[in-house]
Coordinates of C-alpha atoms in Angstrom, one line a residue:
M1 CA 0.0 0.0 0.0
E2 CA 1.3 3.4 -0.9
H3 CA 1.5 6.1 1.8
I4 CA 1.6 9.2 -0.4
A5 CA 0.2 12.6 0.3
L6 CA -1.3 11.8 3.7
Y7 CA -2.1 15.5 4.2
R8 CA -4.2 15.7 1.0
A9 CA -6.0 12.5 2.0
W10 CA -6.6 13.6 5.6
R11 CA -7.1 17.3 5.0
P12 CA -10.3 18.3 6.9
Q13 CA -13.4 18.4 4.7
S14 CA -15.8 19.4 7.4
F15 CA -15.6 21.2 10.8
R16 CA -15.8 17.9 12.7
D17 CA -12.6 16.7 11.0
M18 CA -10.6 19.6 12.4
V19 CA -8.2 19.1 15.4
G20 CA -7.7 21.4 18.3
Q21 CA -9.9 24.4 17.4
R22 CA -13.1 23.5 19.2
H23 CA -14.1 27.1 20.3
I24 CA -13.5 28.6 16.8
I25 CA -15.5 25.8 15.1
Q26 CA -18.4 26.1 17.6
T27 CA -18.6 29.9 17.0
L28 CA -18.6 29.5 13.2
Q29 CA -21.2 26.7 13.3
N30 CA -23.5 28.9 15.5
A31 CA -23.2 31.8 13.1
I32 CA -24.1 29.6 10.1
R33 CA -27.1 28.1 11.9
E34 CA -28.4 31.5 13.0
Q35 CA -27.6 33.0 9.6
R36 CA -25.4 35.7 11.1
V37 CA -22.3 35.1 9.0
S38 CA -20.0 38.1 8.8
H39 CA -18.8 39.6 5.6
A40 CA -15.1 39.4 6.7
Y41 CA -13.1 37.1 8.8
L42 CA -9.5 37.1 9.9
F43 CA -7.9 33.7 10.7
S44 CA -4.5 34.0 12.4
G45 CA -2.2 31.5 13.9
P46 CA 0.9 29.3 13.4
R47 CA 1.3 27.4 10.2
G48 CA -0.4 24.1 9.7
T49 CA -3.1 24.7 12.3
G50 CA -6.1 24.6 9.9
K51 CA -6.7 28.3 8.9
T52 CA -7.1 27.6 5.1
S53 CA -8.9 24.4 5.7
A54 CA -11.5 26.2 8.0
A55 CA -11.8 28.9 5.3
K56 CA -12.7 26.4 2.6
I57 CA -15.1 24.5 4.9
L58 CA -16.8 27.8 5.7
A59 CA -17.1 28.6 2.0
K60 CA -18.7 25.2 1.4
A61 CA -21.1 25.6 4.3
V62 CA -22.5 28.9 3.1
N63 CA -22.9 27.7 -0.4
C64 CA -24.1 24.1 0.1
E65 CA -27.0 23.2 -2.2
N66 CA -28.7 21.5 0.8
G67 CA -29.0 24.8 2.5
S68 CA -26.7 26.6 5.0
A69 CA -25.9 24.1 7.7
E70 CA -23.4 23.7 10.5
E71 CA -21.5 21.2 8.3
P72 CA -21.3 21.1 4.5
C73 CA -22.7 17.9 3.0
N74 CA -19.6 17.3 0.8
E75 CA -21.9 15.4 -1.6
C76 CA -23.7 18.1 -3.6
E77 CA -22.2 19.5 -6.8
A78 CA -21.3 22.8 -5.1
C79 CA -19.4 21.2 -2.2
K80 CA -17.5 18.8 -4.6
R81 CA -16.5 21.6 -7.0
I82 CA -15.4 24.0 -4.2
T83 CA -13.3 21.2 -2.7
S84 CA -11.6 20.6 -6.1
G85 CA -11.2 24.4 -6.6
A86 CA -13.4 24.5 -9.8
V87 CA -15.8 27.2 -8.7
M88 CA -14.8 30.7 -10.0
D89 CA -16.9 32.4 -7.3
V90 CA -14.8 30.8 -4.6
Q91 CA -11.2 31.9 -5.0
E92 CA -8.1 31.3 -3.0
I93 CA -5.5 34.1 -3.5
D94 CA -1.9 33.8 -2.4
A95 CA -1.0 37.3 -1.2
A96 CA 2.8 36.5 -1.3
S97 CA 2.7 36.4 -5.1
N98 CA -0.3 38.7 -5.6
R99 CA 0.6 41.5 -3.2
G100 CA 0.4 44.6 -5.4
V101 CA -2.3 47.2 -5.6
E102 CA -3.2 46.3 -9.2
E103 CA -4.3 42.7 -8.1
I104 CA -6.4 44.1 -5.3
R105 CA -8.0 46.7 -7.7
D106 CA -8.8 43.9 -10.1
L107 CA -10.5 42.0 -7.2
R108 CA -12.5 45.2 -6.3
E109 CA -13.9 45.3 -9.8
K110 CA -14.9 41.6 -9.7
V111 CA -16.7 41.8 -6.3
K112 CA -19.3 44.1 -7.8
Y113 CA -20.8 41.4 -9.9
A114 CA -23.2 38.8 -8.5
P115 CA -22.0 35.2 -8.2
T116 CA -22.9 33.0 -11.2
E117 CA -22.4 29.4 -9.8
V118 CA -23.1 29.5 -6.1
R119 CA -25.0 31.8 -3.6
R120 CA -22.1 33.7 -2.3
K121 CA -18.7 34.8 -3.5
V122 CA -15.9 33.9 -1.2
Y123 CA -12.4 35.3 -1.4
I124 CA -9.7 33.5 0.7
I125 CA -6.6 35.6 0.9
D126 CA -3.7 33.6 2.3
E127 CA -0.7 35.2 3.9
V128 CA -2.5 38.5 3.8
H129 CA 0.3 40.3 5.7
M130 CA 2.4 40.2 2.6
L131 CA 0.2 42.8 0.8
T132 CA 1.8 46.2 0.2
T133 CA 0.5 49.3 2.0
E134 CA -1.2 50.5 -1.2
A135 CA -2.9 47.1 -1.6
F136 CA -4.1 47.3 2.0
N137 CA -5.6 50.7 1.3
A138 CA -7.3 49.4 -1.8
L139 CA -8.7 46.4 0.1
L140 CA -9.9 48.6 3.0
K141 CA -12.4 50.4 0.6
T142 CA -14.0 47.1 -0.2
L143 CA -14.1 45.9 3.4
E144 CA -15.8 49.1 4.5
E145 CA -18.8 48.7 2.2
P146 CA -18.8 45.1 0.9
P147 CA -21.7 43.8 -1.4
A148 CA -24.1 41.5 0.4
H149 CA -23.1 38.6 -1.7
V150 CA -19.4 38.7 -0.9
M151 CA -17.4 37.2 2.0
F152 CA -13.7 37.8 2.6
I153 CA -11.6 35.3 4.7
L154 CA -8.1 36.6 5.4
A155 CA -5.5 34.2 6.7
T156 CA -2.1 35.1 8.2
T157 CA 0.7 33.8 10.4
E158 CA 1.7 37.3 11.4
P159 CA -1.4 39.4 12.3
H160 CA 0.7 42.1 14.0
K161 CA 1.8 43.2 10.5
L162 CA -1.8 44.0 9.5
P163 CA -3.0 47.6 9.7
A164 CA -5.4 48.2 12.6
T165 CA -8.0 49.5 10.1
I166 CA -8.1 46.1 8.4
I167 CA -8.3 44.1 11.6
S168 CA -11.1 46.2 13.0
R169 CA -13.3 45.4 10.0
C170 CA -13.0 41.6 10.4
Q171 CA -14.1 39.0 12.9
R172 CA -10.9 37.7 14.2
F173 CA -10.2 34.1 15.2
D174 CA -6.8 33.0 16.6
F175 CA -6.0 29.4 15.8
R176 CA -3.8 27.7 18.4
R177 CA -1.1 25.1 18.2
V178 CA -2.6 21.6 18.3
S179 CA -1.8 19.9 21.6
L180 CA 0.6 16.9 21.8
E181 CA -2.2 14.6 22.9
E182 CA -4.6 15.6 20.1
Q183 CA -1.8 15.2 17.5
S184 CA -0.8 11.8 18.8
E185 CA -4.4 10.6 18.8
R186 CA -4.9 11.8 15.2
L187 CA -1.7 10.2 14.0
E188 CA -2.6 6.9 15.7
R189 CA -6.0 6.9 13.9
I190 CA -4.4 7.7 10.6
C191 CA -1.8 4.9 11.0
L192 CA -4.6 2.4 11.9
E193 CA -6.7 3.3 8.8
E194 CA -3.7 3.5 6.4
G195 CA -2.2 0.3 7.6
I196 CA 0.9 1.9 9.0
T197 CA 2.7 0.2 11.9
A198 CA 4.1 2.9 14.2
E199 CA 5.6 2.9 17.7
P200 CA 3.8 5.2 20.1
S201 CA 7.1 6.9 21.0
A202 CA 7.8 7.6 17.3
L203 CA 4.4 9.2 16.9
Q204 CA 4.9 11.2 20.1
Y205 CA 8.2 12.4 18.8
I206 CA 6.8 13.4 15.4
S207 CA 4.1 15.4 17.3
R208 CA 6.8 17.2 19.2
L209 CA 8.8 18.0 16.1
S210 CA 5.8 19.5 14.3
D211 CA 5.6 22.3 16.9
G212 CA 1.8 22.1 17.1
G213 CA 1.2 22.0 13.3
M214 CA -0.9 19.1 12.2
R215 CA 0.2 19.6 8.6
D216 CA 3.9 19.3 9.5
A217 CA 3.2 16.1 11.6
L218 CA 1.4 14.5 8.6
S219 CA 4.2 15.4 6.2
I220 CA 6.9 13.9 8.5
L221 CA 4.8 10.7 9.0
D222 CA 4.2 10.5 5.3
Q223 CA 7.9 10.8 4.5
I224 CA 9.0 8.2 7.0
A225 CA 6.2 5.7 6.2
S226 CA 7.0 5.9 2.5
F227 CA 10.7 5.2 3.1
T228 CA 10.3 2.4 5.6
G229 CA 7.4 0.5 3.9
G230 CA 4.8 1.4 6.5
K231 CA 6.8 0.6 9.6
V232 CA 7.7 3.6 11.7
S233 CA 10.1 3.2 14.7
Y234 CA 11.5 5.8 17.1
Q235 CA 15.0 5.2 15.8
Q236 CA 13.9 5.7 12.2
V237 CA 12.3 9.0 13.1
M238 CA 15.5 10.1 14.7
D239 CA 17.6 9.1 11.7
M240 CA 15.4 10.7 9.1
T241 CA 14.8 13.9 10.9
G242 CA 18.4 14.5 12.0
G243 CA 17.3 14.2 15.6
I244 CA 19.5 12.9 18.4
P245 CA 18.1 10.6 21.2
S246 CA 17.9 12.2 24.6
E247 CA 20.2 9.5 25.9
Q248 CA 23.0 10.7 23.8
F249 CA 22.4 14.3 24.9
G250 CA 22.4 12.9 28.5
R251 CA 26.0 11.6 28.0
L252 CA 27.0 14.9 26.4
A253 CA 25.5 16.9 29.3
A254 CA 27.4 14.6 31.8
A255 CA 30.7 15.3 29.9
I256 CA 29.9 19.1 30.1
K257 CA 29.2 18.8 33.8
Q258 CA 32.5 17.1 34.4
G259 CA 34.3 19.7 32.2
D260 CA 35.7 16.9 30.0
A261 CA 36.5 18.9 26.9
G262 CA 38.1 15.9 25.1
L263 CA 35.0 13.7 25.5
V264 CA 32.8 16.6 24.4
L265 CA 34.7 17.1 21.1
Q266 CA 34.8 13.3 20.6
M267 CA 31.0 13.2 20.8
V268 CA 30.6 16.1 18.4
E269 CA 32.8 14.3 15.9
Q270 CA 30.6 11.2 16.3
F271 CA 27.5 13.3 15.6
M272 CA 29.1 14.6 12.4
Q273 CA 30.1 11.1 11.3
E274 CA 26.5 10.0 11.7
G275 CA 25.4 12.7 9.3
K276 CA 24.0 15.1 11.8
S277 CA 24.3 18.8 11.0
A278 CA 25.9 21.2 13.5
D279 CA 22.9 23.6 13.5
K280 CA 20.5 20.8 14.1
C281 CA 22.6 19.5 17.0
M282 CA 22.7 23.0 18.5
E283 CA 18.9 23.4 18.2
N284 CA 18.3 20.0 19.8
L285 CA 20.8 20.7 22.6
L286 CA 19.1 24.0 23.4
Y287 CA 15.8 22.1 23.6
Y288 CA 17.5 19.5 25.9
F289 CA 18.8 22.0 28.4
R290 CA 15.5 23.9 28.2
D291 CA 13.7 20.7 29.1
L292 CA 16.1 20.0 32.0
L293 CA 15.3 23.5 33.3
M294 CA 11.5 22.8 33.0
I295 CA 11.9 19.4 34.8
K296 CA 14.0 21.2 37.6
M297 CA 11.7 24.1 38.1
V298 CA 8.2 22.8 37.4
P299 CA 6.6 19.8 39.1
G300 CA 5.1 17.4 36.6
A301 CA 6.7 19.1 33.6
D302 CA 6.2 16.1 31.2
K303 CA 3.7 18.2 29.1
L304 CA 6.1 21.2 29.0
T305 CA 9.1 19.4 27.6
D306 CA 9.7 19.3 23.9
R307 CA 12.2 16.5 23.2
V308 CA 12.4 14.5 26.5
L309 CA 9.9 11.7 26.1
N310 CA 10.3 10.4 29.6
P311 CA 11.1 13.3 32.0
A312 CA 11.4 11.0 35.0
D313 CA 14.4 9.3 33.5
F314 CA 16.2 12.6 33.3
K315 CA 15.5 14.0 36.8
E316 CA 18.9 12.9 38.0
M317 CA 20.6 14.9 35.2
A318 CA 18.4 17.9 36.0
E319 CA 19.4 17.7 39.7
A320 CA 23.1 17.7 38.7
F321 CA 22.9 21.3 37.4
S322 CA 21.8 24.3 39.3
K323 CA 19.2 26.7 37.8
E324 CA 21.9 29.4 37.4
E325 CA 24.1 27.0 35.4
L326 CA 21.3 26.0 33.1
F327 CA 20.3 29.7 32.5
R328 CA 23.9 30.6 31.6
M329 CA 24.3 27.5 29.3
I330 CA 21.0 28.3 27.4
D331 CA 22.1 31.9 27.1
T332 CA 25.5 31.0 25.7
L333 CA 24.1 28.4 23.3
N334 CA 21.5 30.8 22.0
R335 CA 24.1 33.5 21.2
Y336 CA 26.3 31.0 19.3
Q337 CA 23.2 29.7 17.5
S338 CA 22.5 33.2 16.2
E339 CA 26.1 33.4 14.9
M340 CA 25.9 30.0 13.2
K341 CA 23.4 31.2 10.7
Y342 CA 26.1 33.3 9.0
A343 CA 29.1 31.0 9.7
S344 CA 31.0 29.2 6.9
Q345 CA 32.1 26.6 9.5
P346 CA 29.1 26.0 11.8
Q347 CA 30.7 22.9 13.3
T348 CA 33.6 25.0 14.7
L349 CA 31.2 27.4 16.3
F350 CA 29.2 24.5 17.8
E351 CA 32.4 23.1 19.3
V352 CA 33.4 26.5 20.6
A353 CA 30.0 26.9 22.2
L354 CA 30.3 23.5 24.0
L355 CA 33.8 24.3 25.2
K356 CA 32.5 27.7 26.4
I357 CA 29.8 26.1 28.5
C358 CA 32.3 23.5 29.8
G359 CA 34.1 26.4 31.4
I360 CA 30.9 27.7 33.2
P361 CA 31.5 27.4 37.0
Q362 CA 30.0 24.2 38.4
G363 CA 28.7 23.4 41.8
G364 CA 25.4 25.3 42.1
D365 CA 25.1 27.6 45.0
A366 CA 28.7 27.2 46.0
A367 CA 29.8 28.2 42.6
V368 CA 27.5 31.2 42.8
E369 CA 29.0 32.2 46.1
Q370 CA 32.5 31.9 44.7
G371 CA 31.4 33.9 41.7
T372 CA 30.0 36.5 44.1
S373 CA 33.3 36.6 46.0
A374 CA 35.2 36.9 42.7
G375 CA 32.9 39.7 41.7
R376 CA 33.5 41.5 44.9
S377 CA 37.3 41.2 44.4
A378 CA 36.9 42.4 40.8
D379 CA 34.9 45.4 42.1
A380 CA 37.6 46.2 44.6
D381 CA 40.3 46.1 41.9
E382 CA 38.2 48.3 39.7
L383 CA 37.7 50.8 42.6
N384 CA 41.4 51.0 43.2
R385 CA 42.0 51.6 39.5
L386 CA 39.5 54.4 39.5
K387 CA 41.1 55.9 42.5
Q388 CA 44.5 55.9 40.8
Q389 CA 42.9 57.6 37.8
V390 CA 41.4 60.3 40.0
V391 CA 44.8 61.0 41.6
S392 CA 46.3 61.3 38.2
L393 CA 43.6 63.7 37.0
E394 CA 44.1 65.8 40.2
K395 CA 47.8 66.1 39.4
K396 CA 47.1 67.2 35.8
L397 CA 44.6 69.7 36.9
E398 CA 47.0 71.1 39.5
R399 CA 49.6 71.6 36.7
I400 CA 47.0 73.4 34.6
L401 CA 46.1 75.7 37.5
Q402 CA 49.8 76.5 38.2
K403 CA 50.5 77.4 34.5
G404 CA 47.4 79.5 34.3
V405 CA 45.5 80.5 31.1
P406 CA 46.4 83.6 29.0
A407 CA 44.1 86.5 29.6
A408 CA 41.7 87.4 26.8
E409 CA 43.1 90.9 26.3
G410 CA 46.6 89.5 25.8
R411 CA 45.6 87.5 22.8
D412 CA 45.9 88.5 19.2
A413 CA 42.3 88.8 18.0
S414 CA 43.3 87.8 14.5
K415 CA 44.6 84.4 15.7
P416 CA 42.2 81.6 16.5
T417 CA 42.1 80.6 20.1
R418 CA 42.5 77.1 21.3
T419 CA 40.4 75.8 24.2
P420 CA 42.6 73.8 26.5
A421 CA 39.8 71.7 28.0
P422 CA 38.7 68.7 25.9
K423 CA 35.2 68.8 24.5
M424 CA 32.9 66.1 25.7
A425 CA 29.8 67.0 23.7
S426 CA 28.6 65.0 20.7
T427 CA 29.7 66.2 17.3
A428 CA 26.4 65.2 15.8
K429 CA 23.9 67.9 15.1
K430 CA 21.1 68.6 17.5
P431 CA 17.7 69.8 16.4
Q432 CA 16.3 73.2 17.3
H433 CA 13.4 73.5 19.8
M434 CA 14.7 70.8 22.1
D435 CA 12.5 72.1 25.0
Q436 CA 9.4 71.5 22.9
Y437 CA 10.5 68.0 21.9
V438 CA 11.2 67.1 25.6
A439 CA 7.9 68.5 26.7
A440 CA 6.1 66.5 23.9
K441 CA 7.8 63.2 24.7
T442 CA 4.7 61.8 26.4
G443 CA 2.0 63.4 24.3
E444 CA -0.7 61.5 22.4
P445 CA 0.9 62.1 18.9
F446 CA 4.1 60.4 20.1
L447 CA 2.3 57.5 21.8
N448 CA 0.4 57.0 18.5
V449 CA 3.7 56.8 16.6
Q450 CA 5.2 54.5 19.2
R451 CA 2.2 52.1 18.9
Q452 CA 2.6 51.9 15.1
W453 CA 6.4 51.9 15.0
G454 CA 6.7 48.2 14.2
Q455 CA 4.4 48.6 11.2
I456 CA 6.3 51.7 10.1
L457 CA 9.6 49.7 10.2
Q458 CA 8.1 46.9 8.2
S459 CA 6.7 49.3 5.6
V460 CA 10.1 50.9 5.2
K461 CA 11.6 47.4 4.8
E462 CA 9.0 46.7 2.0
E463 CA 9.8 50.0 0.3
K464 CA 13.6 49.7 0.4
V465 CA 15.4 47.1 2.5
T466 CA 18.7 49.0 2.5
V467 CA 17.0 52.1 4.1
H468 CA 15.5 49.8 6.7
A469 CA 18.9 48.4 7.6
W470 CA 20.1 51.9 8.7
F471 CA 16.8 53.2 10.0
V472 CA 16.1 50.2 12.3
D473 CA 19.0 51.5 14.6
G474 CA 16.8 54.5 15.5
E475 CA 13.9 54.7 17.9
P476 CA 11.2 57.4 18.2
V477 CA 11.5 59.7 21.2
S478 CA 9.1 62.6 20.6
V479 CA 6.6 64.1 18.1
W480 CA 6.2 67.9 18.0
E481 CA 3.9 69.6 15.5
D482 CA 4.6 67.7 12.2
N483 CA 8.1 66.5 13.2
V484 CA 8.9 62.9 14.3
L485 CA 12.2 62.9 16.3
V486 CA 14.1 59.7 16.0
A487 CA 17.2 59.0 18.2
F488 CA 20.1 56.8 16.9
K489 CA 22.8 54.9 18.8
N490 CA 25.2 55.0 15.9
N491 CA 26.1 58.2 14.1
I492 CA 26.8 56.5 10.8
H493 CA 23.3 55.0 10.8
R494 CA 21.9 58.5 11.5
E495 CA 23.9 60.2 8.8
T496 CA 22.9 57.6 6.2
T497 CA 19.3 57.9 7.2
E498 CA 19.5 61.6 6.7
K499 CA 20.5 61.3 3.1
P500 CA 17.8 63.0 1.0
A501 CA 16.8 59.8 -1.0
N502 CA 16.6 57.7 2.2
K503 CA 14.8 60.4 4.1
Q504 CA 12.2 60.7 1.3
V505 CA 11.4 57.0 1.5
I506 CA 10.9 57.2 5.3
E507 CA 8.8 60.3 5.2
G508 CA 6.6 58.7 2.5
V509 CA 6.0 55.8 4.8
L510 CA 5.2 58.0 7.8
E511 CA 2.6 59.8 5.8
S512 CA 1.0 56.6 4.5
Q513 CA 1.0 55.0 8.0
L514 CA 0.0 58.0 10.1
G515 CA -2.4 59.7 7.7
N516 CA -0.6 63.1 7.6
P517 CA 2.7 64.4 6.2
Y518 CA 5.5 64.3 8.8
R519 CA 9.1 65.4 8.7
L520 CA 11.8 63.2 9.9
V521 CA 14.2 64.8 12.4
T522 CA 17.2 62.8 13.8
M523 CA 19.7 63.2 16.7
M524 CA 21.9 60.9 18.7
L525 CA 20.4 58.9 21.6
R526 CA 23.0 60.1 24.1
D527 CA 22.2 63.7 23.3
W528 CA 18.5 63.0 23.8
S529 CA 19.2 61.4 27.1
D530 CA 21.2 64.4 28.2
A531 CA 18.4 66.7 27.1
V532 CA 15.8 64.8 29.1
E533 CA 18.0 64.6 32.2
G534 CA 18.8 68.4 31.8
A535 CA 15.1 69.4 31.6
G536 CA 14.5 72.2 34.1
K537 CA 18.1 73.3 34.1
P538 CA 19.1 76.7 32.7
P539 CA 19.0 76.8 28.9
A540 CA 22.3 76.7 26.9
E541 CA 22.0 80.4 25.9
E542 CA 21.6 81.5 29.6
L543 CA 24.7 79.4 30.5
K544 CA 26.6 81.0 27.7
L545 CA 25.6 84.5 28.9
E546 CA 26.6 83.7 32.4
H547 CA 29.9 82.4 31.1
E548 CA 30.6 85.7 29.2
E549 CA 29.5 87.9 32.2
A550 CA 31.8 85.9 34.5
E551 CA 34.7 86.4 32.1
A552 CA 34.1 90.1 31.8
S553 CA 34.0 90.5 35.6
G554 CA 37.4 88.9 35.9
E555 CA 36.3 85.5 36.9
K556 CA 37.9 82.4 35.4
P557 CA 35.3 80.4 33.3
W558 CA 37.8 77.7 32.7
I559 CA 37.5 76.7 36.3
D560 CA 33.8 76.0 35.6
E561 CA 34.9 73.9 32.7
A562 CA 37.2 71.9 34.9
I563 CA 34.4 71.3 37.4
Q564 CA 32.1 70.2 34.6
L565 CA 34.8 67.8 33.4
F566 CA 35.9 66.3 36.7
G567 CA 33.1 67.1 39.2
E568 CA 33.1 69.4 42.2
D569 CA 34.5 66.6 44.5
L570 CA 37.7 66.2 42.4
V571 CA 38.5 69.9 41.8
V572 CA 40.6 71.8 44.3
I573 CA 41.1 75.5 43.5
K574 CA 44.4 77.1 44.7
D575 CA 45.4 80.7 44.4

């Protein structure tokens, strides 16, 4: 018997076939029964959880020739043709490849006409978050005043990328990941009816690998059953998916605990000889330590673990590590995993990561106490070093005071003067009206921009990814009148963003997202922090005036500069 395309064979054809979305199905069935179906729905959730399947079932239910019912009959001509995709009035549109405004305008023209084959036109737009801003605006017009014979079903895995104006015009249903038990039960049923022999541990592991997506679970089962002739074992699942049994990770964790770097490297080489990839090993090891942490911190954590099938067998290993050790190991592995995506030699990085966590202090609370003592010692050394620097600065300042500063009237006015004190201020430009920006930093216009900032960044990325690469370094800090003030950590990023062509792209996105034209104003984040901290202090012009008056009266303003540089506690003035 051939085990091909299990997902197509077991794809839900009615609401009762769906797994794990009981509340959503109940709500839709009630709406159909009471004839209160909405004109627009938004189905959001992880991949493979039934969003598109539910959309097609809903399209059949409202167009079934036997009348609108909680379940489509799947026997009439309309149900059969919708299932096969042969009804022009029920269209499934992939927004990833039809994301432009022209495609949506074409759709707007078509919705005006009454359906010709079934009672109601249904447009299923998959991955709707891929539409451009202009396409969303065009779709919005149709969602505001849809014809009575039209229904829209929008499906997406990233609802946060949709404009709020679109979401507010739809009934939203959030599909959840299918639970481990529900997936395992469905896989057992499929194996029974398809004549597949599978070990329970193998099906359980497949369910864990699918991350709550029924479609992924069926694809994995289909692949393994086809290769093995309908006999699926736990070891075969491990071999074909690149997984590593928890027992092997247990031995690796024991070697890490002992700090045996040689054994760790030897085990990595063994993994590579078995055909495992370094990035997959890193991913599975992260899961393993995460599961150890769950077992250690949460009683009865068998349902919270991702790769450990028998948590009780690993309690001893969980007890061997302290919570602090596991936290630091997970953090280290996560950082190296991010770097592995761009590494030409991922195995080397994997080995370095393991050697790194081999060097993490062992011994639980004792190690933490030792670390605390070491930290105190380091703090003491740092304090002594700072004291020495202060003494050195005091000596330099004393030499400056002894030498004195030339009087203003003794200088040649034609020659440029040189300020002896180093300048600590930022060389980046600062915008005018800083007081107004600081005062407006908590106003409603700024809060509105802050709420939409994620969508603004995404829109800039869609318009021009190179501009987004520089602009993402900034963060909005204030909105005053028609100016959006963005503060940057890196001056190169700020300067590149300020280039006219790049600035034009950003300001165009601001206008389309916020509904009004806005001007982009930039500054450095450190200067903004100084401005906020200095709010309420005398303005710069007043300080300058005081400085000039003091100089005219014979006072020495460079003493004030020294105090600003070193602080009052470190400056001693001697006549």
